[in-house]
Coordinates of N, CA and C in Angstrom, one line a residue:
X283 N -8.5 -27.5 9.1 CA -7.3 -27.8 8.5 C -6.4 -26.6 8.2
X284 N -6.9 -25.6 7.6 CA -6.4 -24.0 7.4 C -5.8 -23.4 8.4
X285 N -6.8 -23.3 9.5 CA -6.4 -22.7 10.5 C -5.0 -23.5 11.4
X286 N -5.2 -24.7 11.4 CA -3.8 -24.9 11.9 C -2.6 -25.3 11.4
X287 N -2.8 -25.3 10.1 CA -1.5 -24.9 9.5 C -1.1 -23.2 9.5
X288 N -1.5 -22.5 9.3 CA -1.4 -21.1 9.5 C -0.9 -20.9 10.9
X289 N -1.6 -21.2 11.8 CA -1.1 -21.5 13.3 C 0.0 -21.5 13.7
X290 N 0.7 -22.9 12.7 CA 1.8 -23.6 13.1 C 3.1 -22.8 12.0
X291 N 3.0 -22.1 11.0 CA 3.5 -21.4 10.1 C 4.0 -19.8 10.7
X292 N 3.0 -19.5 11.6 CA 3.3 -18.2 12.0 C 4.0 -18.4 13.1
X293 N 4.0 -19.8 13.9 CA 4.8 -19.6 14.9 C 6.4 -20.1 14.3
X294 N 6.5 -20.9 13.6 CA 8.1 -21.1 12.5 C 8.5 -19.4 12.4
X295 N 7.7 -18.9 11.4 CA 8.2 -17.5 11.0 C 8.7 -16.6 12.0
X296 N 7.8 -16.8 13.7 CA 8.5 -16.0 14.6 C 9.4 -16.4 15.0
X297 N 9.7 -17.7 14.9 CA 10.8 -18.2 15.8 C 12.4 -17.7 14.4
X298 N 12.0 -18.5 13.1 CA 13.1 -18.6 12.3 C 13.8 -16.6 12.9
X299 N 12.4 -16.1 12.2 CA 13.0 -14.3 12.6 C 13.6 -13.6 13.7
X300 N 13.5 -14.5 14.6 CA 14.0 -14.3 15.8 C 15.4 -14.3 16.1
X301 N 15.6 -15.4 15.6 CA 17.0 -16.1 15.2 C 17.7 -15.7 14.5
X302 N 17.3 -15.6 13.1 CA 18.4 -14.8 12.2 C 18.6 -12.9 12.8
X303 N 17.5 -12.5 13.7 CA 17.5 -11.2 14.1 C 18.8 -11.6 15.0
X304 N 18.6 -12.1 16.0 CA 20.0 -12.5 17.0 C 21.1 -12.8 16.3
X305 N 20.9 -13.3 15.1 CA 22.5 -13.5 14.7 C 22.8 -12.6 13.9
X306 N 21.9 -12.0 13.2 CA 22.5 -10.6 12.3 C 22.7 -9.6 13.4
X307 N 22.5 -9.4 14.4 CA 23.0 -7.9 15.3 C 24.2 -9.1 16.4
X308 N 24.3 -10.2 16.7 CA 25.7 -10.6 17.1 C 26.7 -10.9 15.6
X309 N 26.8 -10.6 14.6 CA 27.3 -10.4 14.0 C 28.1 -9.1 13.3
X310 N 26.6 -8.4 13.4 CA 26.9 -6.7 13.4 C 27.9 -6.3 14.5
X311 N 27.3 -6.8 15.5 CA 28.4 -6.1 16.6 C 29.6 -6.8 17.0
X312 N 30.1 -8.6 17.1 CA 31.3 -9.1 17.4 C 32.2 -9.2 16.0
X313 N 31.2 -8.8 14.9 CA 32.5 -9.6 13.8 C 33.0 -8.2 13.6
X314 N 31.7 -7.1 13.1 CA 32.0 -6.2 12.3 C 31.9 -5.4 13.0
X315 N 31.6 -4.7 14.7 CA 32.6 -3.8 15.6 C 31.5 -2.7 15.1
X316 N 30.4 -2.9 14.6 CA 29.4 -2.1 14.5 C 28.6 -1.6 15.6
X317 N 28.4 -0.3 16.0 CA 27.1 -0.5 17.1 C 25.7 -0.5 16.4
X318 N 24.6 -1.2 17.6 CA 23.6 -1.8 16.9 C 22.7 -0.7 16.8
X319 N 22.0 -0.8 15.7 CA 20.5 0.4 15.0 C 19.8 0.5 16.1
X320 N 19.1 1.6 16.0 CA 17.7 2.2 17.4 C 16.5 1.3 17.1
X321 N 16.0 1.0 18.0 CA 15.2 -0.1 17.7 C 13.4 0.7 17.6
X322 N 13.5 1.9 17.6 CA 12.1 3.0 17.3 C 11.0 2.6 17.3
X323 N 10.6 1.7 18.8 CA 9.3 0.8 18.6 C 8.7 2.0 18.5
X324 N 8.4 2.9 18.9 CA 7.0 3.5 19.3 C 6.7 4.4 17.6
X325 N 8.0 4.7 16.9 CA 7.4 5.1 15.7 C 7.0 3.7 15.2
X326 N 7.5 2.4 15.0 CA 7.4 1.2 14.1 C 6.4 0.7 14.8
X327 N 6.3 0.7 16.2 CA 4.8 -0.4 16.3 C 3.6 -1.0 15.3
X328 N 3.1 0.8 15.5 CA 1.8 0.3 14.6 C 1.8 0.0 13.1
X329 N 3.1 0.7 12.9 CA 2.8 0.1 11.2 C 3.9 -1.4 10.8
X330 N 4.5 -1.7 11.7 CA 4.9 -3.2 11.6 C 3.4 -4.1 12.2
X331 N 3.0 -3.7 13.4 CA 1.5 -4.9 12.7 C 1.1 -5.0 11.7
X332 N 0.4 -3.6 11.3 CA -0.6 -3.7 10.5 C -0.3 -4.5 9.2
X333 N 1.7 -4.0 8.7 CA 1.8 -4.5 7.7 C 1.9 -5.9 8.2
X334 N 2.1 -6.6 9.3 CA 2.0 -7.9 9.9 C 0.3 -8.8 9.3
X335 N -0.3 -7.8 10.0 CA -1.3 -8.5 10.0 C -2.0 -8.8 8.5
X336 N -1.6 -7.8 7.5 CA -1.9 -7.8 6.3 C -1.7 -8.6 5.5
X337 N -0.1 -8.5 5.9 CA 0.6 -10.4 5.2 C -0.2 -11.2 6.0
X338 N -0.5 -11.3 6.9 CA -1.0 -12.7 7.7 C -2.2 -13.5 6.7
X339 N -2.9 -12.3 5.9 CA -4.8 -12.3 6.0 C -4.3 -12.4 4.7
X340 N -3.3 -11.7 3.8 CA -3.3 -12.4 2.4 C -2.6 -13.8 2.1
X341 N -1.8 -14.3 3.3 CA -1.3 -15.4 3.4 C -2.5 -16.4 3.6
X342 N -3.0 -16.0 4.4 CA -4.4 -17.0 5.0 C -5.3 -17.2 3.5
X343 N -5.9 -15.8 2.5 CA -6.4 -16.2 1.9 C -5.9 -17.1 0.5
X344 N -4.4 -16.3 0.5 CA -3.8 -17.5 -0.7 C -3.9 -18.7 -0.7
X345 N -3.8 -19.5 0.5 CA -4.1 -20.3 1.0 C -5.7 -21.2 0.4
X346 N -6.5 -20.2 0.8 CA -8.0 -20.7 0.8 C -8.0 -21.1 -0.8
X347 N -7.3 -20.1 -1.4 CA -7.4 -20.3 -2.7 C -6.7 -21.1 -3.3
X348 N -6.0 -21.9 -3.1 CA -5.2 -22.9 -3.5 C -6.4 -24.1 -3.3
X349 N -6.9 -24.0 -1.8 CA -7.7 -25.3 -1.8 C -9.0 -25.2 -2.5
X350 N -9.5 -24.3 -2.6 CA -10.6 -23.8 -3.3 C -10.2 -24.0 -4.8
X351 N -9.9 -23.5 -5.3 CA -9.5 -23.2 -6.8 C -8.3 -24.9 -7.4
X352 N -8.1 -25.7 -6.4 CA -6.5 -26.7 -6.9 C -5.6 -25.6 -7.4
X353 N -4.5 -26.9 -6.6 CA -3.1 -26.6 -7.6 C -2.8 -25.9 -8.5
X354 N -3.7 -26.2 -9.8 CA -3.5 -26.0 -10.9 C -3.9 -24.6 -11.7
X355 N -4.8 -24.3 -10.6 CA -5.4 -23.1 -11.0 C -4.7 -21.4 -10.2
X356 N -5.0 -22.6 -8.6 CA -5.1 -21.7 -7.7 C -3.8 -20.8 -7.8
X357 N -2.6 -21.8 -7.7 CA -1.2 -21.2 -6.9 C -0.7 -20.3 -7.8
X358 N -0.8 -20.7 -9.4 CA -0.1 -20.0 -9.9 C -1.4 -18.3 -10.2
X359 N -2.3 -18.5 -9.8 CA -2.8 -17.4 -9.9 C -2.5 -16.1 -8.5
X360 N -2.2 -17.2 -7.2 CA -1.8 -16.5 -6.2 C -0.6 -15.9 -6.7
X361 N 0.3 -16.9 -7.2 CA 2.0 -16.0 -7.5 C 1.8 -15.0 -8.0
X362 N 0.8 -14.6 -9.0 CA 0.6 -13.6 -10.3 C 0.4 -12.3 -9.6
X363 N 0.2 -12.5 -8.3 CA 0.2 -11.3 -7.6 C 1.5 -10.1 -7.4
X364 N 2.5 -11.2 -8.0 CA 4.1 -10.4 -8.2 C 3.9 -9.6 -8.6
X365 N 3.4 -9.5 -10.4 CA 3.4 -8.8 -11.2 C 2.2 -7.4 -10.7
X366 N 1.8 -7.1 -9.8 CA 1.0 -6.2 -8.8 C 1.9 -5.3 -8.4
X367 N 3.2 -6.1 -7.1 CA 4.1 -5.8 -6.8 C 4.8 -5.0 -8.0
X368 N 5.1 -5.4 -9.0 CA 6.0 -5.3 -10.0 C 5.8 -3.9 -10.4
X369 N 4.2 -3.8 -10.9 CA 3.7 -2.7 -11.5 C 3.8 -1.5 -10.3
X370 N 4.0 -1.8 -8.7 CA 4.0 -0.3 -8.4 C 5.6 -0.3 -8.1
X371 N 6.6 -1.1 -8.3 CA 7.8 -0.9 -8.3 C 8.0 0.1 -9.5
X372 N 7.2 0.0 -10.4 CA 8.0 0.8 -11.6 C 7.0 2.0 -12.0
X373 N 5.6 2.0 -11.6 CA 4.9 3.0 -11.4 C 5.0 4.1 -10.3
X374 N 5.5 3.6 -9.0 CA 4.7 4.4 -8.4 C 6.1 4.9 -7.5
X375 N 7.4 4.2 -7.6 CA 8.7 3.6 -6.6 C 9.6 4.2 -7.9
X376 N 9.6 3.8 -9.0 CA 10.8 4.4 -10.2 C 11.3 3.6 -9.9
X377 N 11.5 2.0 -10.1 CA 12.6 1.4 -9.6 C 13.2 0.9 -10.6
X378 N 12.7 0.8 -11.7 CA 13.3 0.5 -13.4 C 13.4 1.7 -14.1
X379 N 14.4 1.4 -15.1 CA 13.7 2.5 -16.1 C 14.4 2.0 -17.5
X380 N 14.2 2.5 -18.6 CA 14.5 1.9 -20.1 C 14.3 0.6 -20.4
X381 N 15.1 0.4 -21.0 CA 15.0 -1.4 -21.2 C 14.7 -2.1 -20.1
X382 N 15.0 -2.1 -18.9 CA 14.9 -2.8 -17.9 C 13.0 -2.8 -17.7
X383 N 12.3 -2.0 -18.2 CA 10.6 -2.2 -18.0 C 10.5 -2.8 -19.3
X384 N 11.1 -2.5 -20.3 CA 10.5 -3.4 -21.5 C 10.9 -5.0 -21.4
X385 N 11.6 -5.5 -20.7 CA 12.0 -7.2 -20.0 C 11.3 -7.2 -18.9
X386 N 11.0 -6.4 -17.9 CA 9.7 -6.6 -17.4 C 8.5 -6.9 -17.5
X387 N 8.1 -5.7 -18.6 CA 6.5 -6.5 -19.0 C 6.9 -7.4 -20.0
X388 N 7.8 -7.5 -20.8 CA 7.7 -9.1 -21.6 C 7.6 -10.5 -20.5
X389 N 8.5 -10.2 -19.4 CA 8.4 -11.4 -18.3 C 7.1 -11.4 -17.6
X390 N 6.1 -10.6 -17.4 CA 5.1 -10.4 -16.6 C 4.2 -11.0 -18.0
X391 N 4.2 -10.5 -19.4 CA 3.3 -11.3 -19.9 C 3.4 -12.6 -20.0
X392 N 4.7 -13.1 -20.5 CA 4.9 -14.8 -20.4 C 4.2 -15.2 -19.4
X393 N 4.5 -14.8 -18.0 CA 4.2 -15.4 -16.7 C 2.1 -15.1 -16.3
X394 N 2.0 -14.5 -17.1 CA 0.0 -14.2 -17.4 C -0.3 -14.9 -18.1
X395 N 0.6 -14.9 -19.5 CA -0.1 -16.4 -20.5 C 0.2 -17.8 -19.7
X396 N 1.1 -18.1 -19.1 CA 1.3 -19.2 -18.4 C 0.2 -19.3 -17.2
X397 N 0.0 -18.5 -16.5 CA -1.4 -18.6 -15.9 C -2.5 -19.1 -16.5
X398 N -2.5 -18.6 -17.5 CA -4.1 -18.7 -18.4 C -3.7 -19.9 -18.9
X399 N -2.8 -20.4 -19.5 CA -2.7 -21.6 -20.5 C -3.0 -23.1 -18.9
X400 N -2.3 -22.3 -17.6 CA -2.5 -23.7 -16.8 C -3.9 -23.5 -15.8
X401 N -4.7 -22.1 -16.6 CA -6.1 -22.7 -16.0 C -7.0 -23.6 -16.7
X402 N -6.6 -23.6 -18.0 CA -7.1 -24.5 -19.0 C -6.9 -25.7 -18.7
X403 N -5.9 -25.9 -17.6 CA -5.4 -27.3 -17.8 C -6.2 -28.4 -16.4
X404 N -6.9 -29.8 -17.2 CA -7.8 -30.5 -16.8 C -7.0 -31.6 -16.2
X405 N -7.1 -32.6 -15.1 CA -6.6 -33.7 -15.1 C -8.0 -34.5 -15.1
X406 N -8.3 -35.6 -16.0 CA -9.3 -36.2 -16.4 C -9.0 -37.2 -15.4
X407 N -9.7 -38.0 -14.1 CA -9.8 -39.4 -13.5 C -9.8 -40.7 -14.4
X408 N -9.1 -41.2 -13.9 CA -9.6 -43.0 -14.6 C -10.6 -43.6 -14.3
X409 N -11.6 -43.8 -15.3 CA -12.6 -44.5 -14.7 C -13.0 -46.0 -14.2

């Protein structure tokens, strides 16, 4: 079941990206008379897989864990992975600073207690 939805998902992603890639550089260049960027496979190859493949294998496992874990537990604990993201935006990138990290981590806690409050959460069957 996993595997072929992932399958069929990665091939959407290539195709949708393909598309909007063609129409953002015929755009760049008929509307807005731009010439188009260097395309530097040989420096980008290897590190657009790898970060390819990376997404692929944390997409595959969010996945597992949804079905593993349910709905209820799983997904919102896969989302919580933002706040990961979040922490090296403002650790490690400087991408906030003052107030803007103190509405951060207020939003990053709400969104952790909301995790925890909906792993608590049971749906009892009818018997």
């Amino acid at each position: 079941f996993i595997f072929r939805y992932t399958f069929s998902f990665a091939i959407g992603a290539l195709i949708v990206n393909a598309v909007l890639l063609i129409v953002y550089f015929a755009i760049r260049r008929f509307v807005y008379k731009k010439q188009l960027p260097s395309w530097n496979v040989r420096v980008m190859a290897l590190p657009g897989l790898c970060s390819g493949g990376l997404w692929s294998f944390g997409n595959y496992c969010s996945i597992y864990a949804v079905i593993f874990l349910g709905e209820s537990i799983g997904y919102p604990s896969v989302q919580s992975s933002l706040i990961i993201s979040g922490l090296w935006g403002i650790i490690y990138f400087k991408e906030l600073k003052g107030k803007q990290i103190v509405w951060w981590f207020f939003f990053a806690f709400l969104s952790l207690a909301s995790v925890v409050l909906l792993s608590f959460m049971k749906i009892s069957k009818p018997k």
